[in-house]
Short mmCIF file of C-alpha atoms in Angstrom, two decimals:
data_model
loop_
_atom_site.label_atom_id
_atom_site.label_comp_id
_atom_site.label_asym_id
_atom_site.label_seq_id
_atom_site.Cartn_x
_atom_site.Cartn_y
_atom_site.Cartn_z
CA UNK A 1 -29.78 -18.56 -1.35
CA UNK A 2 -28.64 -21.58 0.61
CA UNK A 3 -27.93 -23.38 -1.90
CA UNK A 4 -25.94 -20.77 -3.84
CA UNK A 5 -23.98 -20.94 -0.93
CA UNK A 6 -23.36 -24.24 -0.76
CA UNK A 7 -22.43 -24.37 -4.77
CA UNK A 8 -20.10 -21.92 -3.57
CA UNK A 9 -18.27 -23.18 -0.44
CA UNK A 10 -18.21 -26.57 -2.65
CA UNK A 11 -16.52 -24.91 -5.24
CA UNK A 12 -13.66 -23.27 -3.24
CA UNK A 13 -13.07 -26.60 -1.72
CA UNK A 14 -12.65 -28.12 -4.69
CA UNK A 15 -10.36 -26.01 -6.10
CA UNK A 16 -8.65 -25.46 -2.82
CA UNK A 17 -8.05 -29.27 -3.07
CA UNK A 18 -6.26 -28.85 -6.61
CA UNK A 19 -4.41 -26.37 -5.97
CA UNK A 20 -2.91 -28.14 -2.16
CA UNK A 21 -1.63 -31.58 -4.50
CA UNK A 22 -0.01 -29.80 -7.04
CA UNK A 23 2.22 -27.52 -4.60
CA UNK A 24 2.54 -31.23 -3.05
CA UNK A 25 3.59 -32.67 -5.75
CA UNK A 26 5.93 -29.66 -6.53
CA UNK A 27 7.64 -29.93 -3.15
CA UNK A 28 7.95 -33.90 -3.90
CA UNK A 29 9.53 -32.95 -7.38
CA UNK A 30 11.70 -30.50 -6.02
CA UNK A 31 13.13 -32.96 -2.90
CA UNK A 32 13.87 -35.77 -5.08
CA UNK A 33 15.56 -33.60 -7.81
CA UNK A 34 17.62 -31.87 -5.11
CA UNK A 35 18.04 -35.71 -3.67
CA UNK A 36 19.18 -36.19 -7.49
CA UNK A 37 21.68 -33.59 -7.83
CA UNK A 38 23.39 -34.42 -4.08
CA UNK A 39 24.09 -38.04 -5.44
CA UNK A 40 25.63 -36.77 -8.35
CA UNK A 41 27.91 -34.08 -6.24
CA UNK A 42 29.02 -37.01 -4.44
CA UNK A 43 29.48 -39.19 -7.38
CA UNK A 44 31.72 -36.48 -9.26
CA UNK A 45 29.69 -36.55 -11.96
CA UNK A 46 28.31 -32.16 -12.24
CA UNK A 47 31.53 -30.88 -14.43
CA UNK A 48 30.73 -27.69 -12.30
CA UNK A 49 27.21 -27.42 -12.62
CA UNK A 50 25.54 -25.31 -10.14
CA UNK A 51 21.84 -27.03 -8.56
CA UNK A 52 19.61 -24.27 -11.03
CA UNK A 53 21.80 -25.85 -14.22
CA UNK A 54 21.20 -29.57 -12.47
CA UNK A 55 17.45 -28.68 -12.14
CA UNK A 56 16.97 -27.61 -15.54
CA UNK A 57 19.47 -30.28 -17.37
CA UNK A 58 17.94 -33.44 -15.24
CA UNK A 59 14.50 -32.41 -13.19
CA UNK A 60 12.05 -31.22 -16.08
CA UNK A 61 8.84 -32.98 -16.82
CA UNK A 62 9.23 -35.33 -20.08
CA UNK A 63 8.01 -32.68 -22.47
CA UNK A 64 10.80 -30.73 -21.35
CA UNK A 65 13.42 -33.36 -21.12
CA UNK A 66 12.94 -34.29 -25.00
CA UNK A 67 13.99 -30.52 -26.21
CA UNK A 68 17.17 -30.57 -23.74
CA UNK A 69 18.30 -33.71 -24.67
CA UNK A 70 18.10 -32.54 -28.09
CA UNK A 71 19.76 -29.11 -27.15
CA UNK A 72 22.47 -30.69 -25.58
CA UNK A 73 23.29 -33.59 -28.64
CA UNK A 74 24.23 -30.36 -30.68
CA UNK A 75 26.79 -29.48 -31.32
CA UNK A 76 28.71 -27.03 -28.96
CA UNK A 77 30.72 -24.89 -31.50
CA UNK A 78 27.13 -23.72 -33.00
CA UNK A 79 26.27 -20.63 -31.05
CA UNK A 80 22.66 -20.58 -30.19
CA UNK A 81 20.92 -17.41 -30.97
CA UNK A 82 19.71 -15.37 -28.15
CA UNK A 83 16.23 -14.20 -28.54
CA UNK A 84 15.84 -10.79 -29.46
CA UNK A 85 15.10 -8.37 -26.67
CA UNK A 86 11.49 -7.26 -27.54
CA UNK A 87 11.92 -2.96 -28.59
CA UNK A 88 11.19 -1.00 -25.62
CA UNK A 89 7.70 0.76 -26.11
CA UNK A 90 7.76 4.65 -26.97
CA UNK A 91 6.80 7.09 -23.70
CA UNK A 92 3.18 8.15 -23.87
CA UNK A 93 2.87 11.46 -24.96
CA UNK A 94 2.04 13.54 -22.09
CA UNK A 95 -1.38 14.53 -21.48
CA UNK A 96 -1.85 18.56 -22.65
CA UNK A 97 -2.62 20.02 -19.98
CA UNK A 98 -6.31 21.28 -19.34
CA UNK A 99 -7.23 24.81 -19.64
CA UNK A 100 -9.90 25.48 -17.06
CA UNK A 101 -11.58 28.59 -15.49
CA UNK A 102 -11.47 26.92 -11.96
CA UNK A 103 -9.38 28.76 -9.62
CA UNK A 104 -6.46 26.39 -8.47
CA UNK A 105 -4.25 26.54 -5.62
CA UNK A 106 -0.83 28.40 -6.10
CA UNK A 107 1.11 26.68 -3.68
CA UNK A 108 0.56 23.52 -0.83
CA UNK A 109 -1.49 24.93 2.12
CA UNK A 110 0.79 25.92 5.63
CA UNK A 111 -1.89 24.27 7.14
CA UNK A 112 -0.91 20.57 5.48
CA UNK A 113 3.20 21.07 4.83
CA UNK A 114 3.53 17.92 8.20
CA UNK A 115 1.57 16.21 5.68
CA UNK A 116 3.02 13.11 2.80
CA UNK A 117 3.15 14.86 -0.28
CA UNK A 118 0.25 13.36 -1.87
CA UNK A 119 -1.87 14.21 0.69
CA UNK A 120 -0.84 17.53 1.13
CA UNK A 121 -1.91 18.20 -2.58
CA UNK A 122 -5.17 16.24 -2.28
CA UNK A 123 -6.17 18.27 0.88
CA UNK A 124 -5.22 21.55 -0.54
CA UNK A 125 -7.10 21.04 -3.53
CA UNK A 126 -9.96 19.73 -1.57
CA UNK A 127 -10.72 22.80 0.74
CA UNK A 128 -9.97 24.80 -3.01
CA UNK A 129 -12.99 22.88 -4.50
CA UNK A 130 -14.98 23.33 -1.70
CA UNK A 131 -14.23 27.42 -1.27
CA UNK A 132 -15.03 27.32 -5.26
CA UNK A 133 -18.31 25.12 -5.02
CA UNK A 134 -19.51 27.76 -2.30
CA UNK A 135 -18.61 30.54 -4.81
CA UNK A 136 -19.91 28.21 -8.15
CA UNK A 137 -16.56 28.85 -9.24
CA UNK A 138 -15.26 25.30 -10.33
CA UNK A 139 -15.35 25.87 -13.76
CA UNK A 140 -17.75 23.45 -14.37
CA UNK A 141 -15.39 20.68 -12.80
CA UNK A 142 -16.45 18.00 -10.76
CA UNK A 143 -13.73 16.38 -7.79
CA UNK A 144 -13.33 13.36 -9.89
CA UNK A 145 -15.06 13.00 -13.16
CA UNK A 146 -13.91 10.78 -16.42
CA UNK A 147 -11.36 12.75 -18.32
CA UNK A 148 -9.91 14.75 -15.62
CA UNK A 149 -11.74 16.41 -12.69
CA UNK A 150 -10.95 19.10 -10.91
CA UNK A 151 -8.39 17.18 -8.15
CA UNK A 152 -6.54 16.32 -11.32
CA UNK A 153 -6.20 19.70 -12.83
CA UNK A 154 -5.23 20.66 -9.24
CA UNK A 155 -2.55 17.86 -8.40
CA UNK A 156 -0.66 18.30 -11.51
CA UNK A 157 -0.62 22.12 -11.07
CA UNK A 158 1.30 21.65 -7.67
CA UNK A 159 3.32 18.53 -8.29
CA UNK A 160 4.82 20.61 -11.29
#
């Protein structure tokens, strides 16, 4: 066991380690670019670029810097396509609602309206459940089963 937690505490260190020099070496990026782009304020030389537009144009990493030096060597009357916007995805249909024998709550309990909401319901159905376990008159529901238990059938009866 000792040594599991050894592997362990090794482990985070280690990757506690690589994750400290990159955010370094992302601070050191980011102070020389921003170095970069105050020489170049001075110099005259941004045609009214703002720092982001700097940063992207001038501060990438080499990978990057080969695709936006061959963005900008095009030509400027060719519009560049926007990507398309992906479709938005359809609504889920709404779950039918569950026809139980349980007997449900009408209305929030006077005893829990100081209450949030949520707990409101949740305590309302509870003592509900309870009076019906006492009574075996659940419906066969359990509080929270897979599916839909009985605190489900119960909050969506009073939220709507």
């Amino acid at each position: 066991m000792a040594t599991s937690f050894r592997f362990k505490v090794a482990t985070a260190s280690v990757l506690a380690f690589a994750l400290s020099t990159g955010a370094a070496h992302a601070r050191e990026t980011s102070k020389s670019c921003h170095q970069k782009f105050t020489t170049a304020r001075t110099a005259g030389t941004l045609n009214g670029q703002s720092y982001k537009d700097f940063k992207t144009a001038q501060c990438g990493d080499a990978a990057n810097a080969d695709t936006r030096t061959a963005e900008t060597a095009a030509p400027a009357a060719s519009p560049v396509a926007a990507p398309a916007a992906p479709a938005p995805k359809a609504a889920a249909p709404a779950a039918a609602p569950v026809s139980t024998s349980a007997t449900l709550p009408d209305a929030i309990s006077a005893k829990y309206s100081k209450e949030a909401a949520g707990k409101a319901r949740m305590h309302t159905c509870l003592d509900q459940y309870n009076a019906n376990k006492a009574a075996n008159a659940n419906g066969g529901l359990r509080w929270i089963q897979k599916g839909g238990g009985y605190y489900s059938v119960c909050n969506a009866k009073l939220k709507g």
